[in-house]
Amino acid sequence: MIHDCINGANGDMAVLETRGLKKHFGRIRAVDGIDLTSTDGELLAILGPSGSGKSTLMRMVAGLEEPSAGDILVDGRSIVGIPPKRRNVAMVFQSFALYPHMSVLENIRFPLVARRVPAAEQREKIDWVTGILDIGDLLERRPTRLSGGQMQRVALARALVRDPELFVFDEPLSSLDAQIRSQARGELRELHDRTQITTLYVTHDQLEALGLADRVAVVHNGCIQQLGTPRTLYEDPGNLFVAGFIGDPPMNRLDLGDNVILGVRPEHLLLEHGEEDPGEVALRLEVELEHLEFLGAEWLIYAAVCAGVPETGRRRPRVIARLRQAEPPSMETGQRRTLVVRRANARYFDAESGERRSAPSGVAA
Amino acid sequence: MRRQARKTGFYTAVVLLVLFSILPIAYAVLTIFKKESELFDPGSNPFLYEQGATLKHLVFLFTGTPFPTFLWNSLVIGVFVVAITVVLAVPAAYALARLTGRWGESSGMAIFLVYLIPPTLLFIPLFRIVVWLGLANSIWSLVVVLPTITVPFCTWLLLGFFRSVPRELDEAALLDGCSRFTAFRKVVLPQALPGIGACMVFAFSLSLSNYIYSVTFISESASRNLSAGVPTELIRGDVYFWPSLMAATAIVAIPLGLAYGLLFDYLVRGFQSAETG
């Protein structure tokens, strides 16, 4: 019932769109032309290394920075030039930014008071939001007396209480302890599913982005490298940056010469067992095992390539293979083995531009 | 045993240090109530009343000299100087800490350098200005001139306090529906209140202790403040009215000392963050 009330007040969910969005700080191009369109009620992650421009993008959406060029639209209306207080965008900061001189209750009530919401409605909304986030027993406390997880819930409550059209999360999990992070991730997703508010989730942690988001935009050098579902990013990286950034350990890169780079996921480097259909094999690699790493449910095999790819003259290329088993594999360091890459698992990139390309003609044989 | 000895040593040191630092004040307070015959007798113990105490000097201070006027003038000057300082320094410091980027932040040091120009160099040009404004011989000359010291100093001090308030707090308030000014008033200002308190005490004590402007701008007794009035009224030629002098200073120094004591932590914090930022 209360659920209906917020959706009613919220009206339809919002579509966020940016067009040719740029932000330059002097000669630094923090954001250099970003075109992005969310769908209604989507949880869209912006994933990138630090300095990639993802925070600047988020701050422009929130209204804390003015774009140098381009446009930001919510439901087709431009919000550029509108001060943050009149954008209905709520943000959860990395540090949570709770007001230290106010109690938890006053913190949550603050956006309602600032927007002159009538007292009766205030109480109703606070009751609703404290119920959802289960913080009813914290209301009298000061933020300094809260744990990291509690602070996060209060920050979420403060953002949620005023029915925002758009949520912006700035690395909301990075100040939590590692133990409670995955639990908090699950709770965030659950909260999003309940409220269906379009959310921009900025993070440098691929685990968060892939595990939480409907779609992920990988940002690097102020540009979107690829926008897609977590599976698309993992299985079909659009360029070498995404291939190297998504996945842990990242995609193996093998230089095939002629400006062609083959990318293959560690779990797709398979030990040859002699029964492969030759037409299915894209590449055979002679490798020398360097060391094995036990990771609980799987083993990582670090190996140096001896034959199978053209000599580049420098040190032998290294690959990492993943064995999905808990028992120790029947191999030792120093041994030579043959690894095969199936055609279905091979991804080809242009070495110069880094972009995806089709399979070169000579490789399949 | 050793722990006991250490404890004893520690408290002995504390007691000695306290005695050392309150000695001048204790001596001043004791002197106020001494009879002159005892005061000028080189054989008497300065810490005991061998001939009994008297209120004569205190009464003389308040009835025989313009001390109440000085006190009132100093209070008026102090209140106005503090008000002007807070009104100018608080927005200036916030603006420098937040709104103008790198230049604003490093200009904090430049502002502090203004404070270091000695009043002994400035009083002559400032006197011309005071005369031109028609404020010579009036307490308003000090109300106008003393902020030239207190505003830069307090701006510098408050800069540190504002810088220690995380920027995300302002930003959260802006997103929560506040204007820049409301965000400042409701979120940033409460964090900086101890700093503003420290600034008020500091500005007030600077206005009390300034001697050179008070002595040069005002020559009429009726308009003098404490710092200029007390030495000119209570030292006549080579006659020193010691007990009344002591009373005049103790009456001012003790409340001020208490205020400093209460705000000491904030003052130190302000200095630290102003320097390191």
XYZ file of C-alpha atoms in Angstrom:
642
model
C 0.000 0.000 0.000
C 2.722 2.391 0.987
C 4.508 1.130 -2.056
C 1.714 2.437 -4.244
C 1.909 5.754 -2.496
C 5.493 6.380 -3.483
C 4.961 5.288 -7.034
C 1.936 7.513 -7.179
C 3.861 10.506 -5.935
C 6.726 9.676 -8.205
C 4.548 9.379 -11.251
C 6.320 7.579 -14.016
C 9.901 6.646 -13.614
C 12.442 8.727 -15.396
C 14.606 8.255 -18.457
C 18.024 9.852 -18.238
C 19.748 10.874 -21.418
C 23.015 12.667 -22.124
C 23.898 14.062 -25.526
C 27.497 14.865 -26.478
C 28.195 15.678 -22.865
C 31.594 17.277 -22.249
C 33.392 18.735 -19.283
C 36.828 20.281 -19.594
C 38.835 21.539 -16.633
C 41.367 23.815 -18.290
C 43.205 21.503 -20.668
C 42.023 18.327 -18.962
C 39.106 16.691 -20.721
C 37.412 14.893 -17.860
C 34.324 13.999 -19.873
C 34.784 14.076 -23.609
C 31.529 13.502 -25.395
C 29.234 11.021 -23.669
C 25.980 9.859 -25.229
C 23.970 7.704 -22.894
C 20.327 6.777 -22.609
C 18.899 4.852 -19.703
C 15.665 2.976 -19.815
C 12.827 3.502 -17.341
C 13.646 2.284 -13.863
C 16.981 0.924 -14.908
C 19.983 0.421 -12.665
C 22.734 1.677 -14.902
C 26.308 1.335 -13.678
C 29.095 3.643 -14.768
C 32.265 1.607 -14.433
C 35.738 2.973 -14.921
C 39.151 3.299 -13.346
C 39.869 6.364 -11.220
C 40.341 9.456 -13.361
C 38.153 8.061 -16.113
C 35.615 10.864 -15.826
C 32.848 8.814 -14.248
C 32.587 11.017 -11.161
C 32.468 14.179 -13.264
C 29.688 12.639 -15.342
C 27.751 11.857 -12.177
C 28.316 15.333 -10.711
C 26.972 16.911 -13.893
C 23.828 14.804 -13.685
C 23.399 15.845 -10.049
C 23.954 19.498 -10.937
C 27.145 19.954 -8.948
C 29.126 20.720 -12.126
C 28.002 22.583 -15.216
C 28.796 20.820 -18.508
C 31.187 22.526 -20.926
C 29.093 21.289 -23.821
C 26.238 18.927 -24.527
C 22.916 18.310 -22.882
C 21.426 16.267 -20.056
C 17.767 15.335 -20.312
C 15.348 13.727 -17.898
C 12.234 12.459 -19.652
C 13.174 14.559 -22.654
C 13.470 17.834 -20.707
C 16.893 19.450 -20.466
C 18.083 19.948 -16.885
C 21.282 21.812 -17.735
C 21.370 25.128 -15.891
C 18.777 24.048 -13.347
C 20.275 24.300 -9.838
C 20.596 21.005 -7.931
C 17.841 21.931 -5.492
C 15.287 22.024 -8.279
C 16.471 18.848 -9.977
C 14.773 15.906 -8.406
C 18.018 13.957 -8.204
C 19.064 12.264 -4.966
C 22.634 11.269 -4.381
C 24.318 8.881 -1.992
C 27.877 9.968 -1.422
C 30.877 7.744 -0.979
C 31.413 9.231 2.484
C 27.607 9.217 3.008
C 27.830 12.933 3.927
C 25.438 12.656 6.868
C 25.036 15.944 8.710
C 27.021 15.369 11.895
C 25.156 17.943 14.009
C 21.772 16.348 13.401
C 20.275 13.122 14.654
C 19.422 10.352 12.207
C 15.797 11.479 12.228
C 16.751 15.082 11.495
C 19.044 13.909 8.720
C 16.241 12.018 7.049
C 13.774 14.838 7.581
C 16.172 17.480 6.204
C 15.281 17.159 2.487
C 11.578 17.254 3.380
C 11.991 20.414 5.457
C 14.102 22.022 2.737
C 11.329 21.262 0.242
C 8.604 22.489 2.625
C 6.724 19.212 2.756
C 3.773 19.439 5.198
C 4.410 17.884 8.613
C 1.842 15.088 8.315
C 3.284 13.979 4.994
C 6.787 14.191 6.446
C 5.892 11.755 9.189
C 4.272 9.367 6.740
C 7.294 9.331 4.465
C 9.776 8.976 7.299
C 7.787 6.036 8.666
C 7.742 4.422 5.262
C 11.452 4.878 4.590
C 12.611 3.842 8.050
C 10.480 0.724 7.679
C 11.956 -0.192 4.315
C 15.524 0.290 5.497
C 14.922 -1.101 8.970
C 16.463 1.829 10.837
C 13.583 2.614 13.183
C 15.699 2.060 16.276
C 18.504 4.396 15.130
C 16.468 7.571 14.773
C 17.658 9.305 17.927
C 21.343 8.583 17.378
C 24.008 10.854 15.982
C 25.679 9.799 12.730
C 29.041 9.532 14.514
C 27.587 6.717 16.617
C 26.663 4.546 13.642
C 28.550 1.710 11.979
C 29.417 1.892 8.286
C 26.469 -0.253 7.282
C 24.060 1.788 9.393
C 25.406 5.033 7.962
C 24.786 3.694 4.487
C 21.184 2.843 5.327
C 20.603 6.306 6.767
C 22.153 7.901 3.670
C 19.863 5.766 1.497
C 16.881 6.746 3.619
C 17.713 10.422 3.278
C 17.969 10.038 -0.493
C 14.815 7.942 -0.824
C 12.523 9.925 1.464
C 11.769 12.645 -1.071
C 10.708 10.480 -4.040
C 13.555 11.359 -6.391
C 13.147 10.863 -10.113
C 16.718 9.767 -10.308
C 19.155 8.160 -7.923
C 22.872 8.774 -8.199
C 25.182 6.512 -6.217
C 28.823 7.427 -5.849
C 30.676 4.255 -4.877
C 28.236 3.650 -2.032
C 29.842 0.400 -0.956
C 33.512 1.338 -1.013
C 33.564 2.700 2.536
C 32.030 -0.471 3.952
C 34.000 -3.380 5.381
C 34.632 -6.170 2.914
C 32.569 -8.646 4.960
C 29.293 -6.744 4.700
C 29.811 -5.479 1.166
C 28.194 -8.361 -0.677
C 25.246 -8.297 1.721
C 24.858 -4.542 1.189
C 25.015 -5.147 -2.553
C 22.118 -7.545 -2.340
C 20.135 -5.072 -0.250
C 20.759 -2.277 -2.731
C 19.463 -4.412 -5.571
C 16.430 -5.384 -3.544
C 15.754 -1.737 -2.716
C 16.010 -0.851 -6.376
C 13.625 -3.609 -7.363
C 11.125 -2.329 -4.817
C 11.321 1.336 -5.714
C 12.045 1.051 -9.458
C 13.777 4.416 -9.474
C 16.156 4.977 -12.365
C 19.606 4.764 -10.837
C 23.035 5.819 -11.965
C 25.554 3.751 -10.058
C 29.139 4.964 -10.277
C 31.875 2.559 -9.274
C 35.374 1.398 -10.078
C 34.603 -2.100 -8.794
C 33.593 -4.429 -11.628
C 32.167 -6.937 -9.186
C 29.638 -4.315 -8.008
C 28.837 -3.152 -11.518
C 28.434 -6.607 -13.022
C 26.622 -8.052 -10.047
C 24.192 -5.212 -9.492
C 23.434 -3.394 -12.712
C 20.987 -4.009 -15.525
C 23.459 -2.444 -17.899
C 26.993 -1.191 -17.467
C 28.738 1.665 -19.260
C 32.508 1.248 -19.188
C 34.109 4.683 -19.155
C 37.728 5.470 -19.910
C 39.444 8.739 -20.908
C 36.121 10.569 -20.639
C 34.404 8.396 -23.233
C 32.085 5.406 -23.078
C 34.068 2.400 -24.263
C 31.104 0.072 -24.274
C 27.548 0.031 -22.987
C 25.822 -3.264 -22.495
C 24.533 -5.896 -20.130
C 27.117 -7.446 -17.810
C 27.095 -10.595 -19.949
C 27.709 -8.702 -23.156
C 30.631 -6.856 -21.620
C 32.131 -10.077 -20.374
C 31.495 -12.250 -23.379
C 31.790 -9.729 -26.177
C 34.069 -6.885 -25.122
C 33.969 -4.180 -27.772
C 37.612 -3.252 -27.551
C 40.881 -4.104 -25.855
C 40.273 -1.723 -22.957
C 37.023 -3.400 -21.960
C 38.617 -6.801 -22.526
C 41.405 -5.889 -20.136
C 39.222 -4.107 -17.593
C 36.358 -6.564 -17.182
C 37.123 -9.946 -15.692
C 39.550 -10.959 -13.008
C 42.049 -12.095 -14.173
C 41.367 -10.202 -17.416
C 41.154 -11.588 -20.925
C 44.395 -13.069 -22.234
C 45.787 -11.128 -25.160
C 47.799 -12.969 -27.792
C 49.489 -11.106 -30.632
C 48.894 -13.099 -33.811
C 50.891 -10.703 -36.018
C 49.412 -8.799 -38.985
C 47.852 -6.322 -36.593
C 45.581 -8.962 -35.085
C 45.193 -9.624 -31.366
C 43.302 -12.617 -30.098
C 41.507 -12.298 -26.788
C 40.451 -15.321 -24.767
C 39.038 -15.622 -21.251
C 41.119 -17.677 -18.784
C 38.337 -20.261 -18.456
C 38.357 -20.727 -22.232
C 41.981 -21.843 -22.380
C 41.397 -25.582 -22.348
C 43.842 -28.436 -21.916
C 44.042 -30.407 -25.161
C 42.726 -33.926 -24.851
C 43.181 -35.006 -28.447
C 39.544 -35.360 -29.422
C 38.926 -31.809 -30.597
C 37.367 -31.242 -33.986
C 40.161 -29.419 -35.899
C 37.601 -27.165 -37.503
C 36.549 -25.906 -34.074
C 40.013 -25.000 -32.824
C 41.059 -21.419 -33.409
C 44.495 -21.668 -31.813
C 46.799 -24.234 -30.243
C 49.370 -23.062 -27.749
C 52.438 -24.870 -26.458
C 52.938 -23.571 -22.927
C 55.325 -24.066 -20.039
C 53.622 -23.958 -16.631
C 55.105 -21.323 -14.342
C 52.962 -21.604 -11.259
C 49.580 -22.681 -9.966
C 47.343 -20.686 -7.677
C 44.591 -22.172 -5.519
C 41.525 -19.933 -5.131
C 39.076 -22.222 -3.351
C 36.652 -23.229 -6.061
C 39.149 -22.912 -8.859
C 42.798 -22.962 -9.857
C 44.640 -20.341 -11.842
C 47.413 -21.627 -14.067
C 50.149 -19.150 -15.016
C 52.022 -20.221 -18.117
C 54.504 -18.929 -20.702
C 53.748 -19.517 -24.376
C 56.506 -21.485 -26.200
C 54.856 -22.041 -29.570
C 51.574 -21.313 -31.320
C 51.826 -17.571 -31.863
C 54.388 -15.659 -33.987
C 57.608 -14.702 -32.197
C 57.581 -11.039 -31.264
C 61.235 -11.009 -30.236
C 60.714 -9.871 -26.685
C 59.930 -12.131 -23.741
C 57.542 -14.997 -24.278
C 53.880 -14.015 -23.875
C 52.203 -15.076 -20.641
C 48.713 -16.508 -20.326
C 46.485 -17.298 -17.358
C 44.117 -20.249 -17.549
C 41.339 -21.034 -15.090
C 40.441 -24.547 -14.023
C 37.055 -24.797 -12.363
C 37.733 -27.514 -9.853
C 38.732 -27.672 -6.216
C 41.058 -30.712 -6.473
C 44.670 -30.013 -7.367
C 45.228 -30.449 -11.112
C 47.509 -33.238 -12.269
C 50.318 -30.996 -13.399
C 53.450 -29.367 -12.040
C 55.404 -26.238 -12.727
C 57.976 -26.619 -15.488
C 55.811 -29.079 -17.391
C 54.840 -28.441 -20.994
C 51.223 -28.683 -22.026
C 49.082 -27.811 -25.000
C 46.180 -25.423 -24.589
C 43.494 -24.938 -27.186
C 41.148 -22.045 -27.882
C 37.833 -22.952 -29.482
C 36.567 -20.751 -32.283
C 33.431 -19.879 -30.344
C 35.575 -18.466 -27.552
C 38.080 -16.502 -29.609
C 37.644 -12.722 -29.864
C 39.725 -10.739 -32.344
C 40.886 -7.160 -31.996
C 42.708 -4.726 -34.230
C 46.095 -4.140 -32.574
C 46.280 -0.483 -33.590
C 42.796 0.798 -32.865
C 41.980 -1.771 -30.187
C 38.524 -2.296 -31.701
C 36.876 -5.655 -32.377
C 37.353 -7.169 -35.842
C 36.380 -10.355 -37.641
C 38.514 -13.494 -37.535
C 41.487 -13.281 -39.860
C 41.267 -15.699 -42.790
C 44.452 -17.668 -42.152
C 43.812 -18.518 -38.524
C 41.054 -21.070 -38.669
C 43.179 -23.787 -40.282
C 56.171 1.760 44.439
C 57.786 3.238 41.358
C 54.400 4.011 39.958
C 53.468 5.819 43.146
C 56.680 7.864 42.991
C 56.042 8.753 39.392
C 52.514 9.884 40.204
C 53.756 12.047 43.059
C 56.394 13.596 40.804
C 53.812 14.312 38.139
C 51.408 16.066 40.484
C 54.200 18.041 42.143
C 55.221 19.294 38.709
C 51.609 20.205 37.892
C 51.205 22.116 41.158
C 54.474 24.000 40.646
C 53.517 24.895 37.079
C 50.081 26.126 38.164
C 51.625 28.183 40.961
C 54.093 29.661 38.508
C 51.447 30.685 36.018
C 48.934 32.100 38.493
C 51.602 33.975 40.466
C 51.205 37.292 38.577
C 47.424 37.134 38.832
C 47.510 36.131 42.484
C 49.913 38.947 43.213
C 47.706 41.418 41.359
C 44.561 40.324 43.204
C 46.332 40.408 46.574
C 47.695 43.873 45.887
C 44.273 45.328 45.161
C 43.191 44.997 48.798
C 46.494 46.036 50.454
C 46.798 49.182 52.537
C 49.343 51.635 51.110
C 51.400 51.651 54.316
C 51.878 47.897 54.027
C 52.348 47.963 50.250
C 55.327 50.312 50.411
C 56.931 48.682 53.462
C 59.890 46.686 52.116
C 59.852 44.513 55.241
C 56.327 43.101 54.808
C 55.400 39.778 53.184
C 53.748 40.555 49.797
C 51.452 37.526 50.079
C 49.982 38.235 53.504
C 47.727 40.926 54.907
C 49.602 41.903 58.087
C 47.746 45.192 58.564
C 44.339 44.042 57.287
C 42.638 44.512 53.909
C 40.897 47.537 52.395
C 38.448 48.248 49.579
C 39.694 51.829 49.261
C 41.593 51.335 45.991
C 38.736 49.558 44.295
C 36.349 52.312 45.301
C 38.852 54.911 44.085
C 39.133 53.147 40.731
C 35.407 53.277 40.140
C 34.684 56.704 41.639
C 37.892 58.733 41.488
C 38.912 57.854 37.930
C 37.045 57.560 34.598
C 37.575 53.778 34.732
C 33.830 52.947 34.321
C 33.841 55.080 31.154
C 36.912 53.239 29.879
C 35.256 49.928 30.606
C 32.086 50.964 28.827
C 34.000 52.386 25.840
C 36.051 49.222 25.512
C 32.930 47.101 25.678
C 31.188 49.147 22.969
C 34.277 49.107 20.762
C 34.750 45.385 21.328
C 31.138 44.500 20.529
C 31.142 46.526 17.331
C 34.551 45.240 16.232
C 33.457 41.643 16.852
C 30.220 42.215 14.946
C 31.972 43.806 11.963
C 34.614 41.070 12.000
C 32.127 38.201 12.038
C 29.943 39.784 9.373
C 32.914 40.233 7.044
C 35.211 37.327 7.899
C 32.675 34.461 7.947
C 31.440 34.879 4.363
C 34.939 35.771 3.162
C 36.459 32.648 4.688
C 33.677 30.400 3.385
C 33.979 31.867 -0.084
C 37.749 31.410 -0.073
C 37.459 27.850 1.220
C 34.797 26.755 -1.268
C 33.985 28.941 -4.176
C 37.135 30.232 -5.793
C 39.205 27.094 -6.217
C 42.947 26.952 -5.764
C 43.532 30.696 -5.750
C 41.069 31.209 -2.954
C 42.745 28.623 -0.810
C 46.292 29.892 -1.169
C 45.214 33.491 -0.714
C 44.581 32.559 2.916
C 48.281 32.948 3.576
C 48.345 36.282 1.757
C 45.549 37.511 4.015
C 47.447 36.409 7.068
C 50.494 38.396 5.914
C 48.360 41.559 6.087
C 47.894 40.837 9.774
C 51.657 40.820 10.219
C 52.113 44.467 9.113
C 52.845 46.235 12.416
C 50.347 48.892 13.568
C 53.320 51.125 14.386
C 53.780 51.538 10.622
C 50.115 51.968 9.880
C 48.924 54.387 12.535
C 50.140 57.525 10.725
C 48.333 56.900 7.404
C 45.329 55.559 9.295
C 45.268 58.675 11.472
C 44.916 60.792 8.314
C 41.941 58.679 7.330
C 40.392 58.908 10.785
C 40.725 62.722 10.733
C 39.284 62.861 7.226
C 36.304 60.840 8.409
C 35.894 63.275 11.290
C 36.264 60.489 13.850
C 39.358 61.672 15.714
C 38.854 61.723 19.511
C 35.887 59.377 19.197
C 35.578 55.682 20.031
C 34.174 55.184 16.505
C 37.669 55.740 15.123
C 38.681 52.456 16.757
C 35.508 50.725 15.621
C 36.478 51.651 12.057
C 40.203 50.938 12.278
C 40.504 47.845 14.473
C 38.764 45.553 11.946
C 41.791 46.113 9.681
C 43.600 43.796 12.095
C 40.816 41.471 13.163
C 39.180 40.804 9.782
C 42.271 39.372 8.052
C 43.265 37.391 11.095
C 39.816 35.903 11.665
C 39.347 35.198 7.955
C 42.546 33.205 8.030
C 41.503 31.377 11.181
C 38.013 30.573 9.867
C 39.406 29.443 6.521
C 40.888 26.493 8.358
C 37.580 25.676 10.042
C 35.601 25.826 6.825
C 38.198 23.763 5.013
C 37.858 21.025 7.607
C 34.122 20.720 6.846
C 33.816 18.136 4.048
C 32.649 19.571 0.744
C 30.192 16.688 0.348
C 28.129 18.114 3.210
C 27.411 21.299 1.231
C 26.748 19.248 -1.857
C 24.397 16.894 -0.048
C 22.488 19.910 1.252
C 22.310 21.436 -2.242
C 20.867 18.189 -3.580
C 18.503 17.916 -0.621
C 16.855 21.114 -1.775
C 18.824 23.984 -0.243
C 20.146 27.074 -1.938
C 23.863 27.776 -1.526
C 23.054 30.182 1.305
C 20.690 27.812 3.130
C 23.204 24.991 2.776
C 25.791 27.265 4.347
C 23.507 28.375 7.164
C 21.987 25.028 8.059
C 24.831 22.607 7.415
C 28.236 24.302 7.204
C 27.795 27.011 9.802
C 26.888 24.642 12.665
C 30.129 22.730 12.011
C 32.126 25.939 12.206
C 30.399 27.450 15.271
C 33.257 26.627 17.666
C 35.613 28.332 15.233
C 33.401 31.380 15.069
C 33.293 31.462 18.870
C 37.068 31.343 18.973
C 37.197 34.148 16.427
C 34.873 36.314 18.488
C 37.018 35.919 21.583
C 40.098 36.613 19.565
C 38.702 39.698 17.863
C 37.441 41.017 21.205
C 40.776 40.554 22.933
C 42.646 42.113 20.007
C 40.371 45.139 20.258
C 41.059 45.356 24.006
C 44.789 44.977 23.768
C 45.506 47.379 20.954
C 47.402 50.290 22.470
C 48.949 52.311 19.685
C 45.742 53.168 17.808
C 43.894 53.940 21.046
C 46.584 56.278 22.252
C 47.114 58.112 18.970
C 43.559 58.481 17.697
C 41.956 59.557 20.973
C 43.299 62.131 23.380
C 40.170 62.980 25.376
C 39.730 61.023 28.588
C 35.995 60.630 28.039
C 36.530 58.735 24.797
C 39.459 56.626 25.854
C 39.274 52.891 26.220
C 40.980 50.649 28.741
C 44.279 50.065 27.009
C 45.008 53.776 26.593
C 43.029 55.150 29.505
C 44.286 53.025 32.379
C 47.992 53.826 31.973
C 47.353 57.544 31.399
C 44.932 57.981 34.291
C 46.537 55.741 36.894
C 50.140 56.719 36.322
C 50.388 60.389 37.077
C 53.910 61.636 36.465
C 56.046 59.245 38.468
C 53.241 58.288 40.861
C 51.913 54.778 40.241
C 48.503 53.889 41.723
C 49.556 50.249 42.046
C 46.490 48.684 43.701
C 44.053 50.466 41.375
C 46.196 49.575 38.357
C 46.178 45.949 39.431
C 42.401 46.074 39.900
C 41.888 47.628 36.469
C 43.878 44.912 34.735
C 42.554 41.983 36.788
C 38.930 42.964 36.135
C 39.583 42.676 32.406
C 42.128 39.886 32.334
C 40.330 37.284 34.441
C 37.104 36.980 32.374
C 39.152 37.024 29.187
C 41.470 34.356 30.537
C 38.469 32.176 31.376
C 37.050 32.643 27.868
C 40.360 31.625 26.343
C 40.554 28.617 28.620
C 37.115 27.425 27.525
C 37.836 27.904 23.846
C 41.474 26.793 23.904
C 40.916 23.517 22.061
C 39.015 25.235 19.264
C 41.664 27.928 18.909
C 44.408 25.330 18.567
C 42.337 23.354 16.071
C 41.733 26.501 14.038
C 45.423 27.337 13.928
C 46.323 23.798 12.937
C 43.866 23.479 10.077
C 44.600 26.986 8.842
C 48.292 26.199 8.566
C 48.125 22.728 7.072
C 45.417 23.497 4.522
